[in-house]
XYZ file of C-alpha atoms in Angstrom:
578
model
C 9.185 18.490 26.862
C 7.104 20.331 24.139
C 7.308 18.673 20.873
C 6.505 20.512 17.762
C 5.242 19.338 14.418
C 7.537 21.440 12.392
C 9.914 19.042 11.149
C 12.449 21.248 9.923
C 15.158 22.010 12.348
C 15.947 26.050 12.615
C 19.439 25.167 13.340
C 21.679 26.087 10.669
C 24.689 23.654 10.261
C 27.851 23.325 8.238
C 26.535 20.385 5.925
C 29.569 18.423 4.841
C 31.718 19.134 7.951
C 28.752 18.123 10.475
C 27.526 15.306 8.718
C 30.782 13.483 7.887
C 31.839 14.056 11.665
C 28.440 12.983 12.842
C 28.390 9.946 10.612
C 31.641 8.910 11.787
C 30.906 9.537 15.427
C 27.449 7.716 14.726
C 29.073 4.709 13.467
C 29.042 1.577 15.703
C 32.307 0.644 17.215
C 32.164 -2.769 15.637
C 32.291 -1.265 12.256
C 35.358 1.071 13.072
C 37.379 -1.288 14.705
C 39.600 -4.251 13.185
C 38.526 -7.639 14.251
C 40.297 -8.807 17.623
C 39.869 -10.651 20.415
C 39.492 -7.588 22.847
C 36.050 -7.326 24.732
C 33.588 -5.165 23.173
C 33.912 -1.206 24.244
C 30.945 0.575 25.809
C 28.421 1.977 23.784
C 29.630 5.591 22.338
C 27.955 8.594 23.417
C 24.759 9.704 21.280
C 26.344 12.974 20.137
C 27.446 11.783 16.699
C 24.202 10.147 15.827
C 22.217 13.235 17.414
C 24.317 15.605 14.932
C 23.953 13.297 12.207
C 20.111 13.314 12.721
C 19.869 17.047 12.954
C 21.441 17.271 9.867
C 19.253 14.774 8.020
C 16.034 16.435 9.505
C 17.544 19.797 8.253
C 17.556 18.395 4.760
C 14.449 16.657 4.902
C 15.768 13.257 4.691
C 13.348 11.778 7.454
C 14.110 8.151 7.149
C 17.894 8.950 7.928
C 16.794 11.349 10.923
C 14.656 8.618 12.462
C 17.496 6.300 11.911
C 20.164 8.475 13.725
C 17.758 9.699 16.456
C 16.770 6.024 17.062
C 20.325 5.062 17.377
C 21.140 8.052 19.868
C 17.976 7.231 21.952
C 19.316 3.630 22.520
C 22.415 5.046 23.806
C 20.784 7.311 26.057
C 17.053 6.162 26.370
C 15.936 8.746 29.032
C 16.795 12.081 26.904
C 13.382 13.723 26.517
C 14.804 15.691 23.419
C 15.953 12.324 21.754
C 12.783 10.870 22.396
C 10.597 13.501 20.834
C 12.794 13.671 17.813
C 12.989 9.829 17.067
C 9.207 9.802 17.486
C 8.389 12.641 15.336
C 10.893 11.513 12.697
C 9.378 8.048 12.733
C 5.986 9.495 12.010
C 7.214 11.848 9.292
C 8.709 8.921 7.713
C 5.714 6.565 8.049
C 7.361 4.155 10.403
C 4.400 3.672 12.693
C 5.829 -0.001 14.031
C 8.767 2.073 15.411
C 6.563 5.289 16.535
C 3.674 3.136 18.274
C 5.883 2.146 21.302
C 7.712 5.504 21.589
C 3.805 7.184 21.882
C 3.045 6.456 25.468
C 6.490 7.631 26.645
C 5.964 10.604 24.673
C 2.747 11.258 26.274
C 4.140 10.816 29.709
C 6.379 13.820 28.914
C 3.801 15.907 27.023
C -0.006 14.921 27.625
C -0.681 17.640 25.076
C 1.206 15.825 22.167
C -1.612 15.413 19.731
C 0.817 13.386 17.148
C 1.350 10.636 19.878
C -2.376 10.577 20.798
C -3.470 10.294 17.015
C -0.559 7.509 16.732
C -2.727 5.732 19.569
C -5.917 6.381 17.955
C -4.909 4.801 14.703
C -3.510 1.507 15.911
C -6.588 1.089 18.009
C -9.172 1.662 15.142
C -7.114 -0.571 12.787
C -7.236 -3.229 15.310
C -10.799 -2.923 15.793
C -10.803 -1.439 19.329
C -13.513 1.433 18.742
C -13.937 2.004 22.602
C -10.184 2.507 22.968
C -9.790 4.715 19.736
C -12.756 6.791 21.019
C -11.303 7.268 24.510
C -8.052 8.189 22.998
C -9.460 10.554 20.541
C -11.370 12.502 23.590
C -7.933 13.098 24.615
C -6.671 15.346 21.702
C -6.126 18.564 22.515
C -8.642 21.284 21.838
C -6.067 24.025 20.966
C -2.803 24.131 19.337
C -1.859 23.407 15.592
C -3.649 20.237 15.633
C -7.101 21.788 16.402
C -8.325 21.066 13.176
C -7.971 17.543 13.116
C -9.765 16.786 16.735
C -13.253 17.269 15.266
C -12.687 14.716 12.139
C -10.761 12.156 14.538
C -13.805 12.500 16.920
C -16.352 11.975 14.150
C -14.934 8.939 12.623
C -14.082 7.211 16.072
C -17.905 7.882 17.142
C -18.962 6.550 13.935
C -17.002 3.357 14.974
C -18.842 3.101 18.044
C -22.166 3.859 16.308
C -22.810 7.317 17.569
C -24.112 9.014 14.664
C -25.439 12.190 16.631
C -21.768 12.338 18.429
C -20.208 12.392 14.802
C -22.601 15.158 13.872
C -21.585 17.310 16.902
C -17.844 16.626 16.597
C -18.054 17.853 12.938
C -19.971 21.058 14.103
C -16.797 22.104 15.909
C -15.286 22.733 12.415
C -17.658 26.015 12.429
C -15.291 27.603 14.694
C -12.537 27.711 11.971
C -12.787 29.976 9.017
C -12.855 28.459 5.674
C -13.672 24.637 6.726
C -17.352 24.681 5.794
C -16.866 22.819 2.611
C -14.551 19.989 4.555
C -17.135 19.954 7.130
C -20.270 19.234 4.725
C -17.895 16.629 2.486
C -17.272 14.652 5.483
C -20.922 14.896 6.749
C -21.688 13.710 3.607
C -19.223 10.908 3.806
C -20.722 9.789 7.189
C -24.021 9.586 6.032
C -23.427 7.486 2.927
C -21.708 5.189 5.089
C -24.236 4.763 7.924
C -27.172 4.718 5.408
C -28.575 7.857 5.087
C -28.516 8.658 1.250
C -30.912 11.991 1.553
C -28.930 13.269 4.211
C -25.533 12.315 2.505
C -26.954 13.890 -0.710
C -27.800 17.296 0.953
C -24.236 17.475 2.416
C -22.835 16.771 -0.851
C -24.766 19.456 -2.744
C -23.810 21.855 0.133
C -20.119 21.144 -0.283
C -20.570 21.847 -3.876
C -22.269 25.051 -3.327
C -19.661 26.348 -0.899
C -16.730 24.997 -2.867
C -16.825 27.239 -6.259
C -14.231 25.922 -8.259
C -14.788 22.047 -9.029
C -11.760 20.167 -7.832
C -11.165 16.446 -8.756
C -11.494 15.292 -5.160
C -14.945 16.551 -4.503
C -16.051 15.558 -8.186
C -14.880 11.938 -8.227
C -16.228 11.269 -4.630
C -19.849 12.733 -5.189
C -20.004 11.182 -8.637
C -19.174 7.810 -6.956
C -22.426 8.532 -4.950
C -24.612 9.489 -7.746
C -23.610 6.352 -9.681
C -24.304 4.068 -7.003
C -27.761 5.603 -6.891
C -28.600 5.083 -10.415
C -27.960 8.828 -11.075
C -25.491 8.422 -13.979
C -26.472 11.977 -15.943
C -25.741 13.828 -12.593
C -22.383 12.011 -12.510
C -21.642 12.751 -15.756
C -22.511 16.392 -15.420
C -20.215 16.691 -12.253
C -17.231 15.173 -14.292
C -18.262 17.569 -17.460
C -18.003 20.666 -14.863
C -14.629 19.751 -13.718
C -13.097 19.265 -17.174
C -14.587 22.730 -18.249
C -13.209 24.604 -15.120
C -9.993 22.483 -15.202
C -8.880 22.267 -18.996
C -5.275 21.808 -18.018
C -5.898 18.650 -15.984
C -6.557 15.094 -17.451
C -7.410 13.347 -14.314
C -10.738 12.903 -15.519
C -9.993 11.517 -18.833
C -7.146 9.127 -17.579
C -9.047 7.670 -14.581
C -12.343 7.086 -16.025
C -10.769 5.460 -18.734
C -8.913 3.137 -16.683
C -11.219 2.590 -14.058
C -13.249 -0.914 -14.246
C -16.824 -0.476 -15.487
C -19.733 -1.302 -13.538
C -21.095 0.036 -10.362
C -17.913 1.749 -8.214
C -17.592 0.577 -4.851
C -18.315 3.372 -2.194
C -15.635 5.789 -0.951
C -15.760 4.470 2.684
C -16.419 1.272 3.502
C -15.285 1.127 7.374
C -14.735 3.835 9.946
C -10.972 3.312 9.495
C -11.253 4.334 5.929
C -13.398 6.873 6.849
C -10.953 8.576 9.162
C -8.326 7.995 6.180
C -10.355 10.198 3.818
C -10.901 12.805 6.519
C -7.014 12.857 7.449
C -6.051 12.951 3.505
C -8.580 15.699 3.011
C -6.849 17.923 5.923
C -3.613 17.061 4.438
C -4.760 18.655 0.948
C -6.118 21.675 2.562
C -2.977 22.146 4.477
C -0.533 21.482 1.440
C 0.597 24.862 1.444
C 4.348 26.062 1.628
C 3.930 27.374 5.332
C 2.117 24.136 6.447
C 3.678 21.550 4.243
C 4.869 19.796 7.397
C 1.442 19.154 8.867
C 0.138 18.114 5.509
C 3.007 15.468 5.303
C 1.986 14.222 8.882
C -1.791 13.735 8.191
C -1.265 12.193 5.011
C 1.048 9.570 6.751
C -1.566 8.699 9.116
C -4.123 8.464 6.160
C -1.827 5.901 4.378
C -1.245 3.926 7.818
C -4.968 3.598 8.010
C -5.531 2.972 4.206
C -2.073 1.824 2.666
C -3.208 1.412 -0.972
C -4.939 4.536 -0.901
C -3.807 6.071 -4.425
C -4.872 9.824 -3.843
C -2.795 9.834 -0.427
C 0.328 8.054 -2.410
C 0.073 10.825 -5.059
C -0.286 13.608 -2.617
C 2.718 11.983 -0.507
C 4.782 12.019 -3.980
C 3.711 15.638 -4.570
C 4.906 16.532 -1.102
C 8.351 14.702 -1.084
C 8.940 16.301 -4.704
C 8.231 19.818 -3.367
C 10.569 19.000 -0.513
C 13.303 18.324 -3.355
C 13.214 14.535 -2.645
C 12.742 12.824 -5.804
C 14.026 9.788 -5.008
C 11.628 9.289 -2.255
C 9.064 10.495 -4.324
C 9.876 8.050 -6.954
C 9.571 5.028 -4.643
C 6.067 6.130 -3.520
C 4.930 6.135 -7.094
C 6.422 2.823 -7.729
C 4.087 1.352 -5.152
C 1.033 2.533 -6.720
C -0.651 -0.489 -8.243
C -0.335 -0.770 -12.090
C -4.055 -1.522 -12.639
C -4.968 1.603 -10.484
C -6.843 4.328 -12.151
C -4.336 6.662 -11.147
C -1.246 4.632 -12.436
C -1.039 7.042 -15.708
C -0.689 10.234 -13.355
C 1.979 8.201 -11.369
C 3.830 7.720 -14.222
C 3.737 11.379 -15.504
C 4.996 12.263 -11.992
C 7.622 9.401 -12.066
C 8.796 11.068 -15.436
C 9.010 14.356 -13.790
C 10.983 12.920 -10.524
C 13.434 10.842 -13.130
C 14.245 14.374 -14.788
C 14.789 16.024 -11.459
C 17.333 13.194 -10.546
C 19.065 14.032 -13.544
C 17.840 10.973 -15.325
C 16.568 13.078 -18.460
C 17.186 10.467 -20.960
C 14.863 7.943 -18.934
C 12.245 10.652 -18.628
C 12.028 11.274 -22.151
C 11.828 7.600 -23.217
C 9.094 6.973 -20.689
C 7.205 10.044 -21.900
C 7.625 9.046 -25.572
C 6.118 5.542 -24.633
C 3.575 6.792 -22.628
C 2.452 8.994 -25.593
C 2.600 6.074 -27.897
C 0.544 3.846 -25.516
C -2.401 6.518 -25.487
C -2.459 8.117 -28.668
C -5.717 10.173 -27.990
C -4.098 11.677 -24.918
C -2.224 14.924 -24.707
C -0.600 14.840 -21.094
C 2.480 12.869 -21.922
C 3.384 15.100 -24.939
C 2.767 18.370 -22.891
C 5.326 16.820 -20.093
C 7.814 15.663 -22.771
C 7.567 19.468 -24.169
C 8.303 20.847 -20.668
C 11.351 18.614 -20.160
C 12.784 19.429 -23.638
C 12.166 23.167 -23.130
C 13.727 23.028 -19.725
C 16.763 21.354 -21.601
C 17.005 24.075 -24.158
C 15.658 21.847 -26.977
C 13.183 24.360 -28.262
C 12.582 22.516 -31.455
C 11.881 19.177 -29.583
C 9.601 20.995 -27.334
C 7.596 22.896 -29.995
C 7.359 19.592 -31.767
C 5.946 17.802 -28.344
C 3.693 20.840 -27.935
C 2.205 20.835 -31.462
C 1.343 17.048 -31.345
C -0.317 17.904 -27.885
C -2.423 20.267 -29.702
C -3.404 18.007 -32.335
C -4.157 15.581 -29.935
C -6.705 17.921 -28.069
C -8.390 18.822 -31.250
C -8.888 15.469 -32.617
C -10.440 14.562 -29.170
C -12.704 17.671 -29.106
C -11.151 18.856 -25.948
C -11.180 22.364 -24.715
C -7.928 24.281 -25.942
C -5.551 25.331 -23.098
C -3.906 28.698 -22.792
C -1.091 27.081 -21.028
C -0.289 24.937 -23.785
C -0.506 27.678 -26.301
C 1.611 29.798 -24.193
C 4.408 26.982 -23.629
C 4.261 26.325 -27.747
C 4.924 30.331 -28.090
C 7.899 30.167 -25.805
C 9.387 27.068 -27.763
C 8.560 28.521 -31.157
C 10.055 31.817 -29.748
C 13.382 30.285 -28.661
C 13.613 28.160 -31.869
C 13.526 31.105 -34.396
C 9.963 31.020 -35.528
C 8.542 34.641 -34.171
C 5.817 34.857 -36.470
C 4.303 31.324 -35.367
C 4.941 32.068 -31.764
C 3.355 35.532 -31.871
C 0.547 33.721 -33.103
C 0.175 31.302 -30.323
C 1.036 33.992 -27.629
C -2.131 35.857 -28.909
C -4.029 32.820 -29.092
C -3.392 32.067 -25.275
C -4.410 35.624 -24.622
C -7.875 35.022 -26.485
C -8.473 31.965 -24.034
C -7.067 33.543 -20.762
C -7.371 37.484 -21.557
C -5.810 38.704 -17.988
C -3.208 35.938 -17.599
C -0.277 37.873 -16.646
C 2.557 35.294 -17.768
C 1.037 35.781 -21.376
C 0.962 39.528 -21.111
C 4.290 39.842 -19.866
C 5.939 37.392 -22.408
C 4.172 38.907 -25.503
C 4.538 42.700 -24.243
C 8.401 42.316 -23.323
C 8.806 40.470 -26.898
C 7.210 43.136 -28.815
C 9.364 45.792 -26.694
C 12.631 43.689 -27.152
C 12.033 43.712 -30.673
C 11.320 47.292 -30.760
C 7.801 47.052 -32.019
C 4.325 47.824 -30.755
C 6.354 49.707 -27.652
C 3.336 51.546 -26.217
C 0.964 48.478 -26.744
C 3.897 46.163 -25.210
C 4.105 48.539 -22.234
C 0.461 48.558 -21.348
C 0.455 44.901 -21.354
C 3.347 44.788 -18.951
C 1.805 47.452 -16.784
C -1.468 45.517 -16.700
C 0.843 41.948 -15.784
C 2.313 44.040 -12.698
C -0.802 45.106 -11.197
C -1.607 41.349 -11.174
C 1.383 40.173 -10.017
C 3.222 43.015 -8.348
C 5.825 41.028 -6.453
C 6.949 39.102 -9.573
C 10.532 40.070 -10.169
C 10.634 38.745 -13.666
C 7.657 40.837 -14.686
C 8.868 43.945 -13.103
C 12.184 43.461 -15.075
C 10.157 43.606 -18.256
C 8.621 46.737 -17.030
C 11.799 48.297 -16.456
C 13.093 47.030 -20.191
C 10.118 48.872 -21.623
C 11.162 52.144 -20.103
C 14.461 51.414 -21.306
C 13.759 50.904 -24.854
C 11.500 54.122 -24.835
C 14.213 55.983 -23.594
C 13.019 56.668 -20.177
C 16.196 55.345 -18.247
C 15.536 56.833 -14.865
C 12.081 55.074 -14.697
C 13.857 52.019 -16.367
C 16.547 52.190 -13.197
C 13.649 52.135 -10.765
C 11.836 49.403 -11.595
C 14.942 47.228 -12.553
C 16.458 48.174 -8.992
C 13.328 46.490 -7.740
C 13.447 43.481 -10.076
C 17.017 42.558 -8.902
C 16.017 43.017 -5.280
C 13.383 40.583 -5.818
C 15.302 38.083 -7.844
C 19.081 39.000 -7.219
C 20.831 36.272 -9.051
C 19.209 36.387 -12.384
C 21.620 37.189 -15.055
C 19.293 38.954 -17.670
C 17.791 41.180 -15.114
C 21.405 42.181 -13.765
C 22.252 42.750 -17.264
C 19.430 45.079 -18.002
C 20.254 47.114 -14.770
C 23.858 47.682 -15.847
C 22.394 48.894 -19.369
C 20.117 51.051 -17.710
C 22.787 52.493 -15.123
C 24.998 53.168 -18.175
C 22.603 55.108 -19.883
C 21.490 57.055 -16.757
C 25.017 58.034 -16.280
C 26.255 55.702 -13.577
C 29.205 53.644 -15.644
C 30.660 52.354 -12.300
C 27.451 50.791 -10.952
C 26.693 49.517 -14.703
C 29.979 47.567 -14.637
C 29.436 46.223 -11.350
C 26.033 44.929 -12.597
C 27.290 43.255 -15.866
C 30.081 41.596 -13.529
C 27.243 40.100 -11.599
C 25.390 38.953 -14.445
C 28.358 37.123 -15.559
C 28.699 35.614 -12.320
C 25.400 34.277 -12.367
C 25.875 32.152 -15.259
C 24.159 33.637 -18.585
C 23.315 31.638 -21.494
C 26.333 31.027 -23.704
C 25.240 33.638 -26.645
C 24.911 36.118 -23.939
C 28.579 35.881 -22.346
C 30.422 37.750 -25.219
C 28.131 40.745 -25.494
C 28.379 41.304 -21.797
C 32.220 41.079 -21.874
C 32.184 43.520 -24.727
C 30.010 46.043 -22.483
C 32.539 45.484 -19.483
C 35.215 46.586 -21.967
C 33.819 49.276 -24.222
C 30.407 50.566 -22.380
C 27.539 51.198 -24.442
C 28.965 54.045 -26.269
C 31.621 56.649 -26.172
C 30.391 58.114 -22.970
C 27.372 57.770 -20.879
C 24.624 60.529 -20.513
C 24.289 62.131 -17.108
C 20.687 63.086 -17.353
C 18.792 60.212 -19.114
C 15.200 60.128 -20.211
C 12.590 60.515 -17.433
């Protein structure tokens, strides 16, 4: 049987009916029957549990999927399909105690199952069986979707056996994959650092930085750790400064360095097992993209199995779960991060976002307000509070929170952020302070001249107000070139042509915008207006009806209803502007 790492079943089910039926079928007989003296009935067939597992897998509830598939497997232990699904869901949910006994059975069915082989590697390495871990690592397949993991696993299991040349040779295999050079040299640096070769480690770390371009926190902190342990404090501070300059929207450096214990830090890697955890975490980070998020989840689970208190791994897991629309699961992961961890501040910010996603906005607001009060020099909680309030249409409250964040950054001498100026501009605009909003949006463009979101918002705002039409049009055209598949920006371009009386062009762009974002009420409303002016009243009324169906703002409903009743004038023009 071939087991794929794609965790999402592609079967399309009828969720409510299937789950209700499956859950009832999957319920143990003892729970469904009234107490009686009759002998127990034989186990029910696994169909109900299997269906429930499919639905849970479809909705990314991997804990429930693992439970249902395991129940089905108990009823039919010889079913390859059930074994493969139960095993993979156990790994996806981090249930390695359950996955470990299934791994050999899975490998008998599919000797090329890299996930099952990796379960054995991790289990042996945790137990200190370096020889056994290496033997299992060498059985990992050369091809397939896990080919990127093999060099990393081989490298650290060879380190566990004291084979440094073998580890170097394993990492050289990453040369076969485009874009993996930074990962290779970073892992070499960690290997050399752990095995007592600081000069080679430093050379590898410098190579990593030269290949990486933009600084990221992971490399910055790990390499600064090396500098600090070798008495190079100025080099470490320079790395942190570079990170802040290149990532002005991030407060990781500020919060982590403030919360971290003083003194010489511990090494990043203190065992071969923790080295493999670092490697698998790095691979998960590289693969944390929409099309490969399932792989990222699996590798991050392995990293946390090797190193359960790995805060960066926990944060990545929480981010993946949130991206999969599982805020409750994300919240549980964040709650497990130690309160004294340097990453506890980041965990709290993410927890507030999860609370808001769960509809517990009041709790999220109180949490962020308390965080802002606890750290009056930091801006992160105030910025996130503004984001939450803006999403809930409390634009005045959002503007106040953003203004507080601006004041904190200024007082701390921190770089100004285009994203903060942009968010503040939106909040001021929506709370009827256009002059102040316009100034903030222009300030955002000074900080980031080619930012398409700012170009679009400011250009659209001018055109919508009937001012600076040609300047606004040029800004939106520039934004479209930068983001040609963004339906909202293309809507702005169509609306600009509408205000310029160029109705045919307006229709052209607004039709494309509706194609890209079909359920947006404003875009559908705009297209209706353009159709009317272009002499197409039947299509115009159809789009206005669509706009009403897609839930416009309350203050937009009556104007749309009025257009449905009376149109935009006594008679639509047939020719329209060009």
